[in-house]
Coordinates of C-alpha atoms and ligand atoms in Angstrom, one line a residue:
M215 CA 83.9 136.5 -46.6
R216 CA 80.8 134.9 -45.3
D217 CA 77.9 137.2 -44.3
G218 CA 79.8 140.2 -45.8
H219 CA 82.4 140.0 -42.9
D220 CA 85.9 141.2 -43.8
M221 CA 89.1 141.0 -41.8
T222 CA 88.5 144.0 -39.7
T223 CA 85.0 143.0 -38.5
K224 CA 84.9 142.8 -34.7
T225 CA 81.3 142.0 -33.8
Y226 CA 78.5 139.7 -35.0
L227 CA 75.0 140.3 -33.6
F228 CA 72.2 137.7 -33.7
N229 CA 69.0 136.7 -32.0
C230 CA 68.6 134.2 -29.2
L231 CA 65.6 132.8 -27.3
Q232 CA 62.5 135.1 -27.5
D233 CA 64.1 138.6 -27.4
N234 CA 67.7 138.2 -26.2
F235 CA 70.6 139.4 -28.3
G236 CA 73.6 137.2 -28.8
V237 CA 76.8 138.9 -29.8
L238 CA 80.3 137.7 -30.7
L239 CA 83.4 139.9 -30.3
R240 CA 86.5 138.9 -32.3
D241 CA 90.0 140.2 -32.3
P242 CA 91.0 140.3 -36.0
A243 CA 94.7 140.0 -35.1
T244 CA 94.6 136.7 -33.2
G245 CA 91.1 135.3 -34.1
S246 CA 90.2 135.1 -30.4
T247 CA 86.4 135.4 -30.1
A248 CA 84.2 136.0 -27.1
S249 CA 80.5 135.4 -26.8
I250 CA 79.0 138.1 -24.6
D251 CA 76.7 136.1 -22.3
A252 CA 75.4 132.7 -23.4
P253 CA 71.6 132.8 -23.7
E254 CA 71.4 129.5 -25.6
A255 CA 74.2 127.2 -27.0
A256 CA 72.5 126.4 -30.3
A257 CA 72.1 129.9 -31.5
I258 CA 75.7 130.7 -30.6
E259 CA 77.0 127.6 -32.3
Q260 CA 75.1 128.7 -35.4
A261 CA 76.7 132.2 -35.2
L262 CA 80.1 130.6 -34.9
E263 CA 79.4 128.4 -38.0
R264 CA 78.3 131.4 -40.0
T265 CA 81.2 133.5 -39.2
G266 CA 83.8 130.8 -39.1
W267 CA 85.0 132.3 -35.8
M268 CA 86.4 130.1 -33.0
L269 CA 85.1 130.6 -29.5
T270 CA 87.8 131.3 -26.9
D271 CA 85.9 133.2 -24.3
I272 CA 82.5 133.9 -22.7
L273 CA 82.1 137.2 -20.9
V274 CA 79.1 137.0 -18.6
T275 CA 77.3 140.2 -17.4
H276 CA 75.0 138.7 -14.7
H277 CA 73.7 135.4 -13.3
H278 CA 70.1 135.3 -14.9
S279 CA 69.5 132.1 -16.8
D280 CA 68.7 133.9 -20.1
H281 CA 72.4 135.0 -20.0
T282 CA 74.0 131.9 -18.7
A283 CA 72.0 128.8 -19.8
G284 CA 74.4 128.0 -22.7
I285 CA 77.7 128.3 -20.8
S286 CA 78.2 124.6 -19.8
E287 CA 77.5 123.2 -23.3
L288 CA 79.7 125.8 -25.0
K289 CA 82.5 125.3 -22.5
K290 CA 82.5 121.5 -22.9
R291 CA 82.7 121.8 -26.7
H292 CA 85.2 124.7 -27.1
K293 CA 87.1 124.6 -23.8
C294 CA 86.7 128.4 -23.7
R295 CA 87.5 130.6 -20.7
V296 CA 84.4 131.8 -18.8
T297 CA 84.8 135.3 -17.2
A298 CA 82.0 136.5 -14.9
P299 CA 81.3 138.9 -12.0
R300 CA 83.2 137.7 -9.0
K301 CA 80.2 138.7 -6.8
E302 CA 77.9 136.3 -8.7
A303 CA 80.4 133.5 -9.5
A304 CA 78.7 131.1 -7.2
S305 CA 75.5 131.3 -9.2
I306 CA 77.1 131.1 -12.6
P307 CA 78.3 127.7 -14.0
D308 CA 81.9 126.9 -14.9
V309 CA 83.5 130.3 -14.1
D310 CA 87.3 130.4 -14.7
L311 CA 87.9 134.1 -13.9
G312 CA 85.9 136.2 -11.4
V313 CA 86.2 140.0 -12.1
A314 CA 85.3 143.2 -10.4
E315 CA 85.5 147.0 -11.0
G316 CA 88.5 148.1 -13.0
D317 CA 89.7 144.6 -13.9
I318 CA 91.0 144.2 -17.5
V319 CA 89.7 141.2 -19.5
K320 CA 91.6 140.4 -22.7
V321 CA 90.0 138.8 -25.8
G322 CA 93.2 138.1 -27.8
N323 CA 94.7 141.6 -28.0
L324 CA 91.4 143.4 -27.3
C325 CA 91.2 144.9 -23.8
G326 CA 87.9 145.1 -22.0
R327 CA 87.5 147.1 -18.7
V328 CA 85.0 145.8 -16.1
I329 CA 82.5 148.4 -14.9
E330 CA 80.3 147.3 -12.0
T331 CA 76.7 148.3 -12.7
P332 CA 74.6 146.9 -9.8
G333 CA 70.8 147.3 -9.6
H334 CA 69.3 144.7 -12.0
T335 CA 71.3 142.2 -10.1
A336 CA 73.6 142.9 -7.2
G337 CA 76.8 141.9 -9.0
H338 CA 75.9 143.0 -12.6
I339 CA 78.9 144.1 -14.7
A340 CA 79.5 145.8 -18.1
Y341 CA 82.5 145.4 -20.3
M342 CA 84.0 148.5 -21.9
F343 CA 86.5 148.0 -24.8
D344 CA 88.0 151.5 -24.6
A345 CA 90.2 151.4 -27.7
D346 CA 87.4 149.9 -29.8
K347 CA 84.7 152.2 -28.3
I348 CA 82.4 149.2 -27.8
A349 CA 80.5 148.5 -24.5
F350 CA 78.5 145.4 -23.5
V351 CA 76.0 146.5 -20.9
G352 CA 73.9 143.4 -20.4
D353 CA 70.5 144.1 -18.7
T354 CA 71.6 147.5 -17.1
L355 CA 70.9 149.8 -20.1
F356 CA 68.6 149.0 -22.9
S357 CA 67.9 151.3 -25.9
I358 CA 65.4 153.8 -24.7
G359 CA 65.0 151.8 -21.5
C360 CA 66.8 150.1 -18.6
G361 CA 66.7 146.8 -16.7
R362 CA 64.2 146.1 -13.9
V363 CA 65.7 146.9 -10.5
I364 CA 65.5 143.4 -9.1
E365 CA 68.3 143.0 -6.5
G366 CA 69.3 146.6 -5.9
T367 CA 67.7 150.0 -5.1
P368 CA 66.7 152.6 -7.7
E369 CA 69.5 154.8 -6.5
M370 CA 72.0 152.0 -7.1
M371 CA 70.6 151.6 -10.6
W372 CA 70.7 155.3 -11.3
N373 CA 74.4 155.4 -10.3
S374 CA 75.1 152.5 -12.6
L375 CA 73.4 154.2 -15.5
L376 CA 75.4 157.4 -14.8
K377 CA 78.6 155.4 -15.1
L378 CA 77.5 154.2 -18.6
R379 CA 76.3 157.6 -19.6
A380 CA 79.8 159.0 -18.8
L381 CA 81.4 156.8 -21.5
P382 CA 82.5 158.7 -24.6
D383 CA 79.7 159.8 -26.9
D384 CA 80.9 157.7 -29.8
T385 CA 80.9 154.5 -27.8
E386 CA 78.6 151.9 -29.4
F387 CA 76.7 149.8 -26.8
Y388 CA 75.2 146.3 -27.1
C389 CA 72.5 145.3 -24.6
G390 CA 70.9 142.0 -23.6
H391 CA 67.5 142.4 -25.2
E392 CA 65.5 143.7 -28.1
Y393 CA 63.0 145.8 -26.2
T394 CA 63.4 149.1 -28.0
M395 CA 60.0 149.4 -29.6
A396 CA 58.1 148.7 -26.3
N397 CA 60.5 151.1 -24.5
I398 CA 59.8 153.9 -27.0
K399 CA 56.0 153.5 -26.4
F400 CA 56.6 154.1 -22.7
A401 CA 59.2 156.8 -23.2
M402 CA 56.7 158.8 -25.3
T403 CA 54.5 159.0 -22.1
I404 CA 57.3 160.8 -20.3
E405 CA 58.8 163.0 -23.1
S406 CA 56.3 163.3 -25.9
D407 CA 58.0 166.5 -27.2
N408 CA 61.6 165.2 -27.3
M409 CA 62.6 165.5 -31.0
R410 CA 65.5 163.1 -30.5
L411 CA 63.1 160.5 -29.2
A412 CA 60.7 161.0 -32.1
A413 CA 63.6 160.6 -34.5
R414 CA 64.7 157.4 -32.8
A415 CA 61.1 156.1 -32.9
A416 CA 60.9 156.6 -36.7
Q417 CA 64.3 154.9 -37.2
V418 CA 63.2 151.9 -35.0
E419 CA 60.0 151.5 -36.9
R420 CA 61.9 151.2 -40.1
L421 CA 64.4 148.7 -38.6
R422 CA 61.8 146.5 -37.1
A423 CA 59.7 146.5 -40.2
A424 CA 62.8 145.2 -42.0
R425 CA 63.3 142.7 -39.1
E426 CA 66.6 144.3 -38.3
P427 CA 68.1 144.8 -34.8
T428 CA 67.9 148.3 -33.3
I429 CA 71.4 148.1 -31.8
P430 CA 74.2 149.0 -31.5
V431 CA 73.5 152.6 -30.6
T432 CA 76.0 155.3 -29.5
I433 CA 76.0 156.6 -25.9
G434 CA 75.8 160.1 -27.4
D435 CA 72.5 159.4 -29.2
E436 CA 71.1 157.4 -26.4
K437 CA 71.5 160.0 -23.7
Q438 CA 69.4 162.5 -25.8
A439 CA 66.5 160.1 -26.1
N440 CA 66.3 157.6 -23.2
P441 CA 64.3 159.1 -20.3
F442 CA 66.1 156.7 -17.8
L443 CA 69.4 158.5 -18.7
R444 CA 67.6 161.9 -18.4
A445 CA 66.3 161.8 -14.8
D446 CA 68.5 164.7 -13.9
R447 CA 67.0 167.0 -16.5
P448 CA 64.5 169.6 -15.1
E449 CA 62.0 169.0 -17.9
V450 CA 61.9 165.2 -17.1
A451 CA 61.5 165.8 -13.4
A452 CA 58.7 168.2 -14.1
A453 CA 57.0 165.7 -16.5
V454 CA 56.6 163.2 -13.7
G455 CA 55.5 165.8 -11.2
L456 CA 58.8 165.8 -9.3
A457 CA 60.3 169.2 -10.2
G458 CA 63.3 170.0 -7.9
K459 CA 63.6 166.5 -6.6
K460 CA 66.8 164.4 -6.6
P461 CA 67.6 162.6 -9.8
A462 CA 67.5 159.2 -8.1
E463 CA 64.0 159.9 -6.9
V464 CA 62.9 161.0 -10.4
F465 CA 64.6 157.9 -11.8
A466 CA 62.7 155.7 -9.3
E467 CA 59.4 157.2 -10.3
I468 CA 60.1 156.7 -14.0
R469 CA 61.1 153.1 -13.3
A470 CA 58.0 152.5 -11.2
R471 CA 55.7 153.9 -14.0
K472 CA 57.4 151.6 -16.5
N473 CA 56.8 148.6 -14.3
R474 CA 53.0 149.4 -14.3
F475 CA 52.9 150.4 -18.0
Ligands
LIG1878 ZN1 68.6 139.8 -16.5
LIG1879 FE1 68.0 139.3 -19.5

């Protein structure tokens, strides 16, 4: 099999644009394959060539152009179905199916559940493949970071992160960008004595030195090391001078500090 892929492989991860991730999800039983977002058509075509997989679906997380610019070209060539958040369908090209909280999206026989995660954009969604324990979280959650709060409030974003944090610990998540190293540098300013963060930092240095991606990561590992998922921990509130304050306020302060970092 090309690239060491066997008949049970479900995902293929690759780089797009400057720092976006591209990822393909394939159902081994039917061969149906989804591209999660479409940052750029050329890189996705190359991934399809390498794997020999055939594109049947595009699952869009949000309307930003670094997640949607490749949709029209891919759709023209592959006649694939485009699934996107209903709330953002008007600002995403060629949408066939608009979805919202709790909807099920099938890729062949694989079943993805839509989780609304507003904050980065107002209609942002994630796709959780429960049976496969794989989540695609777009620009809501990054490893050791989270997306900028552009169209929502910090409280909205915090609630979205709580929904992702509540997924089973052994869920592997794929995010929209390779920002992990920069995120770790910031996280160290919040929780310098978090041993799980230090361990993650060492692992990420090894991976980046080998030019390898730092994802997927499990939700269980992530919630021990990512300060944005830990805004309800007393030690994190204290670290930003907000002991006893509401988690959403602590989250807002951490997010504001990251914006200035
Ligand atoms: Zn975005
Ligand atoms: Fe993005």
